GROMACS .gro file of C-alpha atoms in nm:
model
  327
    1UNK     CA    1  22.547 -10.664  15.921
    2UNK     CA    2  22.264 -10.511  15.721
    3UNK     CA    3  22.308 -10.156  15.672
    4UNK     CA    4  22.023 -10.002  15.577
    5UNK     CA    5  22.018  -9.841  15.200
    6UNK     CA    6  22.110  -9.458  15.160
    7UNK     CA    7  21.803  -9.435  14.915
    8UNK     CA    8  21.545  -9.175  15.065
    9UNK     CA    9  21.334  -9.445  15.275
   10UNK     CA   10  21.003  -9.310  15.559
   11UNK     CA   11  21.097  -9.325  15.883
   12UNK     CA   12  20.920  -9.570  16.101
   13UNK     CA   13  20.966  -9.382  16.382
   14UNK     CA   14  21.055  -9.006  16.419
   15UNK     CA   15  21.085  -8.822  16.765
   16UNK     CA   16  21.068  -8.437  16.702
   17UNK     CA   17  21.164  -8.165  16.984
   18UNK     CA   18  21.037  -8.396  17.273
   19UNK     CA   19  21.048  -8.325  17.581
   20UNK     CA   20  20.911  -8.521  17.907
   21UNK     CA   21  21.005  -8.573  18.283
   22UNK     CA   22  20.894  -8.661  18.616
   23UNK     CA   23  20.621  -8.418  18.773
   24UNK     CA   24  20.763  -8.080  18.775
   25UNK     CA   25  21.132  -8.196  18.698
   26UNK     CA   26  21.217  -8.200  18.316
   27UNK     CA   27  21.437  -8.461  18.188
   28UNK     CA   28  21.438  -8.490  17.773
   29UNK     CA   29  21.527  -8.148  17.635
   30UNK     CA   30  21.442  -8.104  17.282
   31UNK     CA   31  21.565  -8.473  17.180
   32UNK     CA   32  21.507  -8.538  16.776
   33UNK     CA   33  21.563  -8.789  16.594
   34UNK     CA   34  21.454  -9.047  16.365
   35UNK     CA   35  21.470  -9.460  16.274
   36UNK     CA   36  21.504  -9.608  15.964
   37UNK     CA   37  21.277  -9.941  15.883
   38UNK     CA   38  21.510 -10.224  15.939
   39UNK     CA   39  21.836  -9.982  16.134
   40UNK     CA   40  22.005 -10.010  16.471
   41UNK     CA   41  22.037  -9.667  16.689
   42UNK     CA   42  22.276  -9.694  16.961
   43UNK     CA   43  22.238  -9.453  17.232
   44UNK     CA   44  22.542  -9.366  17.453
   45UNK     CA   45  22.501  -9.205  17.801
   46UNK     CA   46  22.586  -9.172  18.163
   47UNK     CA   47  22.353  -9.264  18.409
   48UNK     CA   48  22.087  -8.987  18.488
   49UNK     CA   49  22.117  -8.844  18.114
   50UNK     CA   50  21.755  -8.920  18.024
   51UNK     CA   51  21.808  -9.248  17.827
   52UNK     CA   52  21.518  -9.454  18.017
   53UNK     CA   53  21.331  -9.124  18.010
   54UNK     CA   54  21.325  -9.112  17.642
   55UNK     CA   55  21.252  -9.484  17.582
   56UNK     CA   56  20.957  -9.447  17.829
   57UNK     CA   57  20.858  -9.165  17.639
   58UNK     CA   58  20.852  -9.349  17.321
   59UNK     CA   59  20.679  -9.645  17.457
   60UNK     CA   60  20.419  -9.412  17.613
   61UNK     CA   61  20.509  -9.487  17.962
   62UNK     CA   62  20.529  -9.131  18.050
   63UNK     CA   63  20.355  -8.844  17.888
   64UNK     CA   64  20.552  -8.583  17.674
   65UNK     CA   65  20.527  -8.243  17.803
   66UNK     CA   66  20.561  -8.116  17.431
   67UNK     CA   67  20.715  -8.247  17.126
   68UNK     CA   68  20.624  -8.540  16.884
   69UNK     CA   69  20.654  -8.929  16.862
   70UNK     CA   70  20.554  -9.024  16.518
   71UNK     CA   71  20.533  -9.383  16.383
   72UNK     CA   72  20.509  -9.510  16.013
   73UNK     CA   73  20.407  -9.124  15.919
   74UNK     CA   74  20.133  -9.104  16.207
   75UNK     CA   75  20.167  -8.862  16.541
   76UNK     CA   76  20.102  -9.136  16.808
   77UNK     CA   77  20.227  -8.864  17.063
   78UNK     CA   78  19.866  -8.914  17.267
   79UNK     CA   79  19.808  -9.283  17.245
   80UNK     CA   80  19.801  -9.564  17.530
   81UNK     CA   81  20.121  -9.789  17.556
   82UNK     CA   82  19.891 -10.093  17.427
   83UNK     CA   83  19.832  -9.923  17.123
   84UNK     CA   84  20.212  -9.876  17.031
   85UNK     CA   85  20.261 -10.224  17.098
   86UNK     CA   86  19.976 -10.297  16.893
   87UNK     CA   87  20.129 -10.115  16.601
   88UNK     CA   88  20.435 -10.247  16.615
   89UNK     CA   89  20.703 -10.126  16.933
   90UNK     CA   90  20.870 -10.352  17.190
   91UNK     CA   91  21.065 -10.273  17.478
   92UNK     CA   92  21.262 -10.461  17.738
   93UNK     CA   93  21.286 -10.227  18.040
   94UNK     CA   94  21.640 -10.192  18.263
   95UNK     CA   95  21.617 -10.458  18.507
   96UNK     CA   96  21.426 -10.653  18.263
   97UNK     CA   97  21.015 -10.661  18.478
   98UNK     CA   98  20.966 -10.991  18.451
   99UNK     CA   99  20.716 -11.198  18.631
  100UNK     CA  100  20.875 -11.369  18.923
  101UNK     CA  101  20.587 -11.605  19.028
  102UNK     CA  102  20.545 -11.747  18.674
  103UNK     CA  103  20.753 -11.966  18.471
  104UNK     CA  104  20.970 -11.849  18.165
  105UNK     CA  105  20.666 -12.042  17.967
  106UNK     CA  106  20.406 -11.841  18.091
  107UNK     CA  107  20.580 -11.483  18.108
  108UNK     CA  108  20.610 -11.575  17.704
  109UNK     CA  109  20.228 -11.669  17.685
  110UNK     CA  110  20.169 -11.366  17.863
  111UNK     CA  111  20.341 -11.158  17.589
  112UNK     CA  112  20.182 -11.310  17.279
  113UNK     CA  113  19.887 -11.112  17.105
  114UNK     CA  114  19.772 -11.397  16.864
  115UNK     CA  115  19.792 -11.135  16.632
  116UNK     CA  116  19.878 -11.381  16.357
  117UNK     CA  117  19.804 -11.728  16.281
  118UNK     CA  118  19.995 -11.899  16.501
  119UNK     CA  119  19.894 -12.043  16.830
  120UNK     CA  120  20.020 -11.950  17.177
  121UNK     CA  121  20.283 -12.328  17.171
  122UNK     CA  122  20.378 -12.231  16.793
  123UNK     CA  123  20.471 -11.880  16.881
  124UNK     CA  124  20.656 -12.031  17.173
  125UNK     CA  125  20.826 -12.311  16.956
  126UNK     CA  126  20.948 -12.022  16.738
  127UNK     CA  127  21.071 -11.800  16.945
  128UNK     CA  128  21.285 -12.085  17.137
  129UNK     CA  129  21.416 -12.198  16.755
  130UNK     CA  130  21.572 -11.828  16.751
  131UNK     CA  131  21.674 -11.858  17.130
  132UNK     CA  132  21.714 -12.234  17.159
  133UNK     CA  133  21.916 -12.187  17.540
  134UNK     CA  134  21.510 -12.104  17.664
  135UNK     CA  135  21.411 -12.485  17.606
  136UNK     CA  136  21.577 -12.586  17.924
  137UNK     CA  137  21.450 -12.278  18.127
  138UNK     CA  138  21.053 -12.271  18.039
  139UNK     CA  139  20.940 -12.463  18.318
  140UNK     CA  140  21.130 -12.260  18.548
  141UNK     CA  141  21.038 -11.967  18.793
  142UNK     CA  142  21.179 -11.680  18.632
  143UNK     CA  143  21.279 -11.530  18.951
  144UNK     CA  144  21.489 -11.853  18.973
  145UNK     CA  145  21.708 -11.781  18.685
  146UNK     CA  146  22.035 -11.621  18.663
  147UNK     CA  147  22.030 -11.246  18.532
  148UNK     CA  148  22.163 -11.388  18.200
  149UNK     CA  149  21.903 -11.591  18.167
  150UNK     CA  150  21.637 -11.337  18.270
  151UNK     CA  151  21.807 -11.086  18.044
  152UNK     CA  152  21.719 -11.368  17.748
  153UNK     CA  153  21.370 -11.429  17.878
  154UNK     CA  154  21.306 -11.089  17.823
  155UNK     CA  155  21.448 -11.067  17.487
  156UNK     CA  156  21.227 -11.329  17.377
  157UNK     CA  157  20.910 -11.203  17.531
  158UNK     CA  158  20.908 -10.928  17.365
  159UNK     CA  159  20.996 -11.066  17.017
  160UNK     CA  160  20.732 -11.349  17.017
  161UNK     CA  161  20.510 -11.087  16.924
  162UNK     CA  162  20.697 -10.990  16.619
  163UNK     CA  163  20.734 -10.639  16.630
  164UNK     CA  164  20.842 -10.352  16.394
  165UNK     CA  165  21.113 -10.180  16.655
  166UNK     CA  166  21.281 -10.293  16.954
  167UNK     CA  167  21.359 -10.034  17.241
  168UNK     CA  168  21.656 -10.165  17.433
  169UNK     CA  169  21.744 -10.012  17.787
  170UNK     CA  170  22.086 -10.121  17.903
  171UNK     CA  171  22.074 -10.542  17.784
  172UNK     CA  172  22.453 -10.572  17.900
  173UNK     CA  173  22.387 -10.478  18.244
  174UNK     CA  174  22.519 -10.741  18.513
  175UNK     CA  175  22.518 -11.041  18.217
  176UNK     CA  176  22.804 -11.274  18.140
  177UNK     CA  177  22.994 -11.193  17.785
  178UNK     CA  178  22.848 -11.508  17.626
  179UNK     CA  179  22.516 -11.381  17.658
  180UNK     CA  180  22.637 -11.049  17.533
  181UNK     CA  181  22.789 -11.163  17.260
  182UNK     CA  182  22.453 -11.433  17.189
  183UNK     CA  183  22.228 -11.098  17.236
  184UNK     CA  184  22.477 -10.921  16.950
  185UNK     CA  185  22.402 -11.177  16.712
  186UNK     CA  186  22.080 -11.322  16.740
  187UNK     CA  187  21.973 -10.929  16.710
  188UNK     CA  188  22.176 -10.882  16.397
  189UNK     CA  189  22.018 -11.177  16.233
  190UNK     CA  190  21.682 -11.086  16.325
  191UNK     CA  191  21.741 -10.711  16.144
  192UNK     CA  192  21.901 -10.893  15.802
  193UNK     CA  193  21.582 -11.176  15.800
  194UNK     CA  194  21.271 -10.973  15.965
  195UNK     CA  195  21.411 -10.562  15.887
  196UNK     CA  196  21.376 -10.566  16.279
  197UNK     CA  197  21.509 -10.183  16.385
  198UNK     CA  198  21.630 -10.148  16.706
  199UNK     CA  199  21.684  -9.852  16.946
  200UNK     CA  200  21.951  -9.976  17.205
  201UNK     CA  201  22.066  -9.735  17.478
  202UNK     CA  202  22.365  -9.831  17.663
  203UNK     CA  203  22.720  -9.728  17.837
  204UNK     CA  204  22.877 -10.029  17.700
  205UNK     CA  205  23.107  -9.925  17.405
  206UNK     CA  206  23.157 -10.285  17.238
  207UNK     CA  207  22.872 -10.332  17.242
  208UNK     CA  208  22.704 -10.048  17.050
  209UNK     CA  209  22.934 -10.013  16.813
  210UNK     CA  210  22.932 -10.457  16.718
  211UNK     CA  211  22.575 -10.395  16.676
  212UNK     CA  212  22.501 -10.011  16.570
  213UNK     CA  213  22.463  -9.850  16.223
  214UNK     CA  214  22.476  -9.508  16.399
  215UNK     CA  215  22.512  -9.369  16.767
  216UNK     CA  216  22.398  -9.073  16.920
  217UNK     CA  217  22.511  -8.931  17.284
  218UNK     CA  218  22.258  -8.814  17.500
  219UNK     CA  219  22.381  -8.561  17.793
  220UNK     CA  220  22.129  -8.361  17.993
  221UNK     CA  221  21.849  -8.464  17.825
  222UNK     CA  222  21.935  -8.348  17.473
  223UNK     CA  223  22.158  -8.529  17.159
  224UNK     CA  224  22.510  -8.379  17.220
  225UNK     CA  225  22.659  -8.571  16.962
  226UNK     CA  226  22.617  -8.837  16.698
  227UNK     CA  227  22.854  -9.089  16.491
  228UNK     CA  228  22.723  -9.175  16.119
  229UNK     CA  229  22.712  -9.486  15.945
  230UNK     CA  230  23.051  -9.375  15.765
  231UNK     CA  231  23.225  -9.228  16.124
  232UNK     CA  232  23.193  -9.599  16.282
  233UNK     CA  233  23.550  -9.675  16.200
  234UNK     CA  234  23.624  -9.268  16.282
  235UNK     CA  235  23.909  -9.360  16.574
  236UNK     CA  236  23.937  -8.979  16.716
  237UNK     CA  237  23.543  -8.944  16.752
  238UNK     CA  238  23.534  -9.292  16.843
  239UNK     CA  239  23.799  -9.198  17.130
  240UNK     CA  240  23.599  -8.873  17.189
  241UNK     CA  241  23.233  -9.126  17.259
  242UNK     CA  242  23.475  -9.369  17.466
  243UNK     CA  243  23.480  -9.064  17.735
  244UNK     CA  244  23.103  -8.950  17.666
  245UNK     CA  245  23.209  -8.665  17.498
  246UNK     CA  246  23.418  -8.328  17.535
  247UNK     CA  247  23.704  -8.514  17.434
  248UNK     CA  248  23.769  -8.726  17.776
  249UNK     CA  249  24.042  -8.980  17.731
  250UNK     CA  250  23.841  -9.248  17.958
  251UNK     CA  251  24.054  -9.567  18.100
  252UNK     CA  252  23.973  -9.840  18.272
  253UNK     CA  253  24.246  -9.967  18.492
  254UNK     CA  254  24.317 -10.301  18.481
  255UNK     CA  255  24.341 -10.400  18.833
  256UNK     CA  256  24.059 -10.197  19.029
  257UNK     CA  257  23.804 -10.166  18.724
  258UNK     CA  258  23.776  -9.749  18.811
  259UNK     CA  259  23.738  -9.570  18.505
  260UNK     CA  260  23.991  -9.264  18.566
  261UNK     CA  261  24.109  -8.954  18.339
  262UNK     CA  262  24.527  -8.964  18.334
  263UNK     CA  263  24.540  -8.583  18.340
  264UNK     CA  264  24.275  -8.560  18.685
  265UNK     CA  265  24.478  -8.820  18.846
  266UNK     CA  266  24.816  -8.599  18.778
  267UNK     CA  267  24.682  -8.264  18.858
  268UNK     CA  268  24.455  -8.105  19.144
  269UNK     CA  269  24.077  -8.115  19.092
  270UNK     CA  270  23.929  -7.945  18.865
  271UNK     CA  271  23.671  -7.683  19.002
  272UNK     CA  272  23.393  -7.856  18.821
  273UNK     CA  273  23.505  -8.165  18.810
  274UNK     CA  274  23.506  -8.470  19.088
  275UNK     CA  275  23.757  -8.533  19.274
  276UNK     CA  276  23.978  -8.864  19.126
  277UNK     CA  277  24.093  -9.162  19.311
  278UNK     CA  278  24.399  -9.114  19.527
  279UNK     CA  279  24.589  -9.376  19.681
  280UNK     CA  280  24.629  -9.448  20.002
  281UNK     CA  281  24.981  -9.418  20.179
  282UNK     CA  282  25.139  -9.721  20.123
  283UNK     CA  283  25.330  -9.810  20.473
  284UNK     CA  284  25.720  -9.933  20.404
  285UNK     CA  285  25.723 -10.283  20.270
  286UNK     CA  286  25.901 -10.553  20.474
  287UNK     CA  287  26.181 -10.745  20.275
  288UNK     CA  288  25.896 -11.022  20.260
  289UNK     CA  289  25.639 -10.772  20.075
  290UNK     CA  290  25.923 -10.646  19.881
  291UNK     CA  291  25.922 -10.962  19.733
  292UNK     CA  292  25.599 -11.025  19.674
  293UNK     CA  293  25.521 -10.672  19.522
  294UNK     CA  294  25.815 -10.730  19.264
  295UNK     CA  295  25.683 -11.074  19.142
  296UNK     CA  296  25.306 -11.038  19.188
  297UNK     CA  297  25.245 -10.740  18.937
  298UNK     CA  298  24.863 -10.776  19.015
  299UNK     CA  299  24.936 -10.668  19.348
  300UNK     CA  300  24.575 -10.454  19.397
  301UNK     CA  301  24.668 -10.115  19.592
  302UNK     CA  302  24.359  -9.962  19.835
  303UNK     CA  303  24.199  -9.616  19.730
  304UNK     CA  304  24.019  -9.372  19.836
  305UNK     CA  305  23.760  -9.140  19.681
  306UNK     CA  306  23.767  -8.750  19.818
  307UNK     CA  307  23.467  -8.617  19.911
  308UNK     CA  308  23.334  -8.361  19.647
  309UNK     CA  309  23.319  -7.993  19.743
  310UNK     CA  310  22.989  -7.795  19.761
  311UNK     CA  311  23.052  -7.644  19.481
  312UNK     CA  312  23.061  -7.958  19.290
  313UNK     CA  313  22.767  -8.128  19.465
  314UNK     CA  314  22.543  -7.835  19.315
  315UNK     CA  315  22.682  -7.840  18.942
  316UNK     CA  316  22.587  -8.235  19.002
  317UNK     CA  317  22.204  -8.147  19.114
  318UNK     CA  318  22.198  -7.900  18.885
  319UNK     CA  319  22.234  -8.169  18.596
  320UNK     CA  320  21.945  -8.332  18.736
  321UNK     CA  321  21.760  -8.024  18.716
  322UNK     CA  322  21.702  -8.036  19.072
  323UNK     CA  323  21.779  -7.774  19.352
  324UNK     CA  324  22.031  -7.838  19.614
  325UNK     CA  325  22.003  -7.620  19.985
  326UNK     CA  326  22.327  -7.496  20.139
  327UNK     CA  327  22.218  -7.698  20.426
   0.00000   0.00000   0.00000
């Protein structure tokens, strides 16, 4: 990979102190930081953290509430979404908002500016020369493809405009690991040839850290922690992002999939924690089942989840910034 010079270089895009949300409920808290011309950002987060916030924010989906998004030096805090595409900034949305009704050919003809001197079939030929598994998929309904395919439909729409930045939002999600791994490197080649710079915000590890030059994790709406060019190989505050920060030593067992702390699962519940996993009473296994349970080591055993306390339903709303009745 590329990694982008430690000479003093502009940013091309800097987000100072933002904060934005829904309505009356806040979401980003103060979130700063900045892109380098050519640099991949991973961003690492649970689910209701603020990561589609803040790429919504940037794209100008949703207004900031105060704060700065700055591009190439300029404040472009106020401006429409068309303009930041204009200037430069791409982004494939979670769930990837394509256009159902139309073919894979015209959702890229929709996306094309003829900002340059190509026409609309050029810009298409190109784009399919860096994605060449599209050729067999333009004529077809994008609602008809599979979610890998979708997932590189979108990818290409919004590079066959050639932009400056790309603003990821979860691109693993629900795709096979071919794709994954075929996302990984046409985007690496795309950042040593064009200088693309990418903002990627994800929950898959692997995946940021094959493709990242730096992480940050976002919890609550702010950066609670970041991982430098030189801390990628770091394996205790690589350990210490694995769990999402404070340290967690996160698992994923083999056999269910359920991502489980060792020392929850040994002890009681924390106060302000979730419950864990318990297993289910296992009833006394027949000389048949004995059998099978000694050879079959993949034997899966049934669980259930405790229902959280009170206590720990409001510390949950209360990370949403939302208010929670005792009714």
């Amino acid at each position: 990979m590329n990694r982008v010079a430690d000479r003093e270089v502009a940013p091309l895009l800097t987000v100072d102190r933002l904060h934005a949300g829904y309505g009356r409920i806040p979401v980003l808290q103060g979130v700063s930081f900045s892109v380098q011309p050519g640099e991949v950002v991973g961003m690492l987060g649970h689910n209701g953290m603020g990561k589609t916030t803040l790429l919504k924010a940037i794209m100008g989906y949703i207004p900031a509430t105060s704060g700065t998004v700055g591009w190439d030096g300029r404040d472009i805090t106020a401006i429409e979404s068309h303009e930041r595409a204009n200037l430069g900034i791409s982004y494939v949305p979670q769930g990837r908002g394509m256009f159902g009704n139309l073919t894979a050919r015209e959702n890229l003809a929709f996306a094309w500016t003829g900002a340059d001197a190509l026409s609309v079939e050029q810009a298409i030929d190109a784009i399919v020369r860096d994605l060449p598994r599209l050729e067999p998929l333009l004529d077809r309904q994008a609602a008809a493809l599979s979610g890998g395919e979708q997932q590189i439909l979108a990818l290409a729409r919004s590079l066959i405009a050639e932009p400056d930045l790309l603003l990821l939002d979860e691109p693993t999600e629900g795709i096979q690991p071919s794709i994954i791994d075929e996302i990984a490197m046409l985007l690496r080649r795309l950042q040593q040839e064009r200088g693309l710079a990418v903002v990627v915000v994800e929950q898959n590890l692997d995946f940021l850290l094959a493709l990242s030059d730096r992480m940050l994790l976002l919890e609550k709406g702010a950066i609670a922690g970041k991982i430098a060019a030189d801390q990628m190989h770091d394996a205790a505050l690589l350990e210490e992002f694995a769990g999402f920060g404070g340290g967690r030593d996160t698992r994923i067992e083999k056999s269910t999939g359920v991502k489980t702390t060792p020392a929850a699962v040994a002890a009681a519940p924390a106060p302000n924690a979730l419950a864990p996993a318990r297993a289910a009473p296992v009833p006394p296994a027949s000389p048949r089942n004995r059998a099978t349970m000694q050879t079959d080591p993949a034997r899966e055993i049934t669980m259930n989840v405790r229902r959280p306390t009170l206590d720990q339903m409001r510390e949950l709303v209360s990370g949403l910034h939302m208010d929670m009745g005792d009714e």
